[in-house]
Amino acid sequence: MINVPEMFGSCVFNDEAMRKYLPKGTYKELKKTIEDGKALDINIANVVAHAMKEWAIENGATHYTHWFQPMTGITAEKHDSFISPTSGGKVIMEFSGKELIKGEPDASSFPSGGIRATFEARGYTAWDPTSYAFIKDGSLCIPTAFCSYTGEALDKKTPLLRSMECLNTQALRILRVFGDNTTTHVTTTVGPEQEYFLVDKKVFDQRKDLIYCGRTLFGARPPKGQELDDHYFGSIKPRVSAFMKDLDEELWKYGILAKTKHNEVAPAQHELAPIFDTGNIATDHNQLTMEVMKKVAEKHGLVCLLHEKPFAGVNGSGKHNNWSVTTNTGKNLFEPSKNPRENTLFLVMLAAVIRAVDDHQDLLRISVASAGNDHRLGANEAPPAILSMYLGDDLKEVLRSVLSGEEYVSEGKPVMQTTAEVLPNFTKDTSDRNRTSPFAFTGNKFEFRMLGSAENIACANFIINTMVADVLEDFANQLEGAEDVKTAAETLIKKTVEEHKRIIFNGNNYSDEWVEEAARRGLLNLRSLPEALPLYTSEKNIRLFTKHKVLTEKELRSRCEVLLEKYSKIINIEALTALDMAKKDIVPAVSSYIKDLAETANVVKQVAPELVPTAQTDLLRKLTNLLNCFVKKIDALDKAVVGAKDIEDEAEIAMYFKEHVLAAMQELRAVADEMESNMSAKAWPYPSYGALLFSV
Ligand code: ADP
Ligand code: MG
């Protein structure tokens, strides 16, 4: 039997370990630092470092590393051992406060978007005491922020921490307006639901596209996809179940609150949801979760695919970012309570989010923009690239009452009448689920559903935090001087909802009518990264980020540059992989199959001349025509790739890759898939979609 409470957090220098290993006074000082966000005195840091090292060595660690999140989107680490030489050729294990607080990795090989030329290689990592250190593979991992020699953020964590600060500042002002003088700190809570695919490692290893790109670039549709809806919540196969069990245990050791696991819609697709945590820790944990998923999969002879669209024709993978705001006294500011109509503080918070989403549709879209996610948003599947909010019937009624001044008719929580006597009746949730909404209010939190499965959630969260903080600041400015806060707030809520109600949409976001309706409402529809990214550095956005000190203009521009560059590079890699597969494997395979057909046709002609023309000659003609066409498409893709070299501007390059390279890849693929459908399985050089999707 496994003892989960004992196992949970066993690899983490958490509160319990701190209490045990730190002198009482140091523990208190450290806690204060964590809670108030103050800088730590070096003497205290020395004591903490020593205790951390003792704990780490007792738990099998020999090294330490500053663990950080550069703009690649994944995590980075450089390991140093604790050893320090002594006289007599021996070593002792040492770790100082200075080493804990600050690291100096060479920053020159991380993307910086022009912030740092390679000759200014120095970068710093700085300890983030608000996220616990942990042991991974024999190294003490210290969560850190990463910046350049000149202090610019080069990572995903820094703006997230800054945005949490500014949300704290503005939300506290609102709380004070409403007479709350006890709350001293407000933080965001985040629960990211993570989708992923599992495929057999042996099958994966035979596909260059999966190896280099994480997604298939070719592949004819299998006879069966997801049309029977038989995978979603279906019983979990033994091999997957063993993986999930192992995964849970590994995550629990890291103090990650892995809670829910189930099969998802597409074959071979699954989901894991943790219990929510503060925004910063949830982000670190999600990064760690993705890493652990991959490692545990390997142990089971599987590969975990985190790409947003590994397979055409079935659902891709996303990440649902559940977000709320909570006080240090334990109050969720998005809890509507029994009578939301009378809950002015809640309505102010709600109005702030409505306005923020409407004002910053562009930023929310940008926060989830990646080459992988472009295959979902605004393409064949959902959620669409258009931002809108779902509030549910209850809040719709509240807002109707706010706007009309008429009385709010609360239905109370409706009772669900079950139809069989033996089943108990139960109360229904106040809002139904609207699975198609990109930004849905779900009871006491918002669920932002546009994130891609592989993305670092820091970006979406620092953007949500900043845009909401910005509106709260304006609200606080208006309400702080008011004589009668309640009346002033009512007026403000009404005005805000009036002005921004176009963003609320409770219907089906996947329908074509919505696309037209959204256009009539003047909502943005940014279908791809190259269309969205140029808006990142608009005047509005520069003002927003610099005003709240979340990003400087230079940092913002560099981030935009990094995203554009990454997009083009990814499509370039995909194109080169497609060309490699086409020229080296597909053309030879089809040619040799045609040769087989020709030989068989010749034999038939000699043995049974009355049967000519034969089935082989028909097929031979068809495949030869397709192959001729395929070779032309190869040529076109080759030319498209080369064409990118003449463009200088990053935004133009990205657009070029989308319009020319990606388009040429799609045309190439269509012909390949047609040939695959007409060939013997043995003659095709790669495992089929069927083998990939149904192999586990
Ligand atoms: P569903 O699949 O219906 O969206 P789940 O229960 O799988 O629902 O996921 C809901 C997620 O929302 C969980 O990660 C949960 O911890 C998180 N969550 C619940 N309450 C909050 C909150 N106040 N703030 C942030 N996240 C929350
Ligand atoms: Mg969800």
Coordinates of N, CA and C in Angstrom, one line a residue, residues 19-88:
R19 N 10.5 24.1 8.8 CA 10.3 24.1 10.2 C 11.3 23.2 10.9
K20 N 11.5 22.0 10.3 CA 12.4 21.0 10.9 C 13.9 21.4 10.8
Y21 N 14.3 22.0 9.6 CA 15.7 22.2 9.4 C 16.2 23.6 9.7
L22 N 15.3 24.6 9.9 CA 15.7 25.9 10.1 C 15.5 26.3 11.6
P23 N 16.5 27.1 12.1 CA 16.3 27.7 13.5 C 15.0 28.5 13.5
K24 N 14.3 28.6 14.6 CA 13.0 29.2 14.7 C 13.0 30.6 14.1
G25 N 14.0 31.4 14.5 CA 14.1 32.8 14.1 C 14.2 32.9 12.6
T26 N 15.1 32.1 12.0 CA 15.3 32.1 10.5 C 14.0 31.7 9.8
Y27 N 13.4 30.7 10.3 CA 12.1 30.3 9.7 C 11.1 31.4 9.6
K28 N 11.0 32.2 10.8 CA 10.0 33.3 10.8 C 10.4 34.4 9.8
E29 N 11.7 34.7 9.7 CA 12.2 35.7 8.8 C 11.9 35.3 7.3
L30 N 12.2 34.0 7.1 CA 11.9 33.5 5.7 C 10.5 33.6 5.3
K31 N 9.6 33.1 6.3 CA 8.2 33.2 6.1 C 7.7 34.6 5.7
K32 N 8.3 35.6 6.5 CA 7.9 37.0 6.3 C 8.3 37.4 4.9
T33 N 9.5 37.0 4.5 CA 10.0 37.3 3.1 C 9.0 36.7 2.1
I34 N 8.6 35.5 2.3 CA 7.7 34.8 1.3 C 6.4 35.5 1.3
E35 N 5.8 35.9 2.4 CA 4.5 36.4 2.5 C 4.5 37.9 2.0
D36 N 5.5 38.7 2.4 CA 5.5 40.1 2.1 C 6.3 40.5 0.9
G37 N 7.0 39.5 0.4 CA 7.8 39.8 -0.8 C 9.0 40.7 -0.6
K38 N 9.5 40.7 0.6 CA 10.7 41.5 0.9 C 12.0 40.8 0.6
A39 N 13.1 41.6 0.3 CA 14.4 40.9 0.0 C 14.9 40.3 1.3
L40 N 15.7 39.2 1.1 CA 16.2 38.4 2.2 C 17.6 38.9 2.6
D41 N 17.8 39.1 3.9 CA 19.2 39.5 4.4 C 20.2 38.3 4.1
I42 N 21.4 38.7 3.7 CA 22.4 37.7 3.3 C 22.7 36.7 4.5
N43 N 22.7 37.2 5.7 CA 23.0 36.3 6.9 C 21.9 35.3 7.0
I44 N 20.7 35.7 6.8 CA 19.6 34.7 6.8 C 19.7 33.7 5.7
A45 N 20.0 34.3 4.5 CA 20.2 33.4 3.3 C 21.2 32.4 3.6
N46 N 22.3 32.7 4.2 CA 23.3 31.7 4.6 C 22.8 30.6 5.4
V47 N 22.0 30.9 6.4 CA 21.4 29.9 7.3 C 20.5 29.0 6.5
V48 N 19.6 29.7 5.6 CA 18.7 28.9 4.8 C 19.4 28.0 3.9
A49 N 20.5 28.5 3.2 CA 21.2 27.7 2.3 C 21.8 26.5 3.0
H50 N 22.4 26.7 4.1 CA 23.0 25.6 4.9 C 21.9 24.5 5.2
A51 N 20.8 25.0 5.7 CA 19.7 24.0 6.0 C 19.2 23.3 4.8
M52 N 19.0 24.0 3.7 CA 18.6 23.4 2.5 C 19.5 22.3 2.0
K53 N 20.8 22.6 2.1 CA 21.9 21.7 1.7 C 21.8 20.4 2.6
E54 N 21.7 20.6 3.9 CA 21.6 19.5 4.8 C 20.4 18.6 4.4
W55 N 19.3 19.2 4.2 CA 18.1 18.5 3.8 C 18.3 17.8 2.5
A56 N 18.9 18.5 1.6 CA 19.0 17.9 0.2 C 20.0 16.7 0.2
I57 N 21.1 16.8 1.0 CA 22.0 15.7 1.1 C 21.4 14.5 1.7
E58 N 20.7 14.8 2.8 CA 20.0 13.6 3.5 C 19.0 12.9 2.5
N59 N 18.5 13.7 1.5 CA 17.6 13.1 0.6 C 18.2 12.7 -0.7
G60 N 19.6 12.5 -0.7 CA 20.3 11.9 -1.8 C 20.8 12.9 -2.8
A61 N 20.7 14.2 -2.6 CA 21.2 15.2 -3.6 C 22.7 15.4 -3.5
T62 N 23.4 15.6 -4.6 CA 24.8 15.9 -4.6 C 25.1 17.2 -5.3
H63 N 24.1 17.7 -6.1 CA 24.2 18.9 -6.8 C 23.1 19.9 -6.5
Y64 N 23.3 21.1 -7.0 CA 22.2 22.1 -6.9 C 22.1 22.8 -8.3
T65 N 20.9 23.3 -8.6 CA 20.8 24.0 -9.8 C 19.8 25.1 -9.7
H66 N 20.0 26.3 -10.3 CA 19.0 27.3 -10.4 C 18.1 26.9 -11.6
W67 N 16.9 26.7 -11.2 CA 15.9 26.2 -12.2 C 15.1 27.4 -12.7
F68 N 15.1 27.6 -14.0 CA 14.4 28.8 -14.5 C 13.7 28.6 -15.8
Q69 N 12.9 29.6 -16.2 CA 12.0 29.4 -17.4 C 12.3 30.5 -18.5
P70 N 13.4 30.2 -19.3 CA 13.7 31.2 -20.3 C 12.6 31.3 -21.3
M71 N 12.7 32.1 -22.3 CA 11.6 32.4 -23.2 C 11.5 31.3 -24.3
T72 N 12.3 30.2 -24.1 CA 12.0 29.0 -25.0 C 10.7 28.4 -24.6
G73 N 10.2 28.7 -23.4 CA 8.9 28.1 -22.9 C 9.1 26.9 -22.1
I74 N 10.3 26.2 -22.2 CA 10.6 25.1 -21.3 C 11.5 25.6 -20.2
T75 N 11.9 24.6 -19.3 CA 12.7 25.0 -18.2 C 14.2 24.8 -18.5
A76 N 15.1 25.5 -17.8 CA 16.5 25.3 -18.0 C 17.2 25.1 -16.6
E77 N 18.3 24.4 -16.7 CA 19.0 24.1 -15.4 C 20.5 23.8 -15.8
K78 N 21.4 24.3 -14.9 CA 22.8 24.0 -15.0 C 23.2 23.5 -13.6
H79 N 23.8 22.3 -13.6 CA 24.0 21.7 -12.3 C 25.4 21.9 -11.7
D80 N 25.5 22.3 -10.5 CA 26.8 22.4 -9.8 C 26.8 21.5 -8.6
S81 N 27.9 20.8 -8.4 CA 27.9 19.9 -7.2 C 28.2 20.8 -6.0
F82 N 27.9 20.2 -4.8 CA 28.1 20.9 -3.5 C 29.6 20.8 -3.1
I83 N 30.4 20.1 -3.9 CA 31.8 19.8 -3.4 C 32.7 21.0 -3.3
S84 N 33.5 21.1 -2.3 CA 34.5 22.1 -2.2 C 35.7 21.5 -1.6
P85 N 36.9 21.7 -2.3 CA 38.1 21.0 -1.9 C 38.6 21.4 -0.5
T86 N 39.2 20.5 0.2 CA 39.9 20.8 1.5 C 41.3 20.4 1.4
S87 N 42.1 20.7 2.3 CA 43.5 20.3 2.3 C 43.6 18.8 2.4
G88 N 44.5 18.1 1.8 CA 44.6 16.7 1.9 C 43.9 16.0 0.8

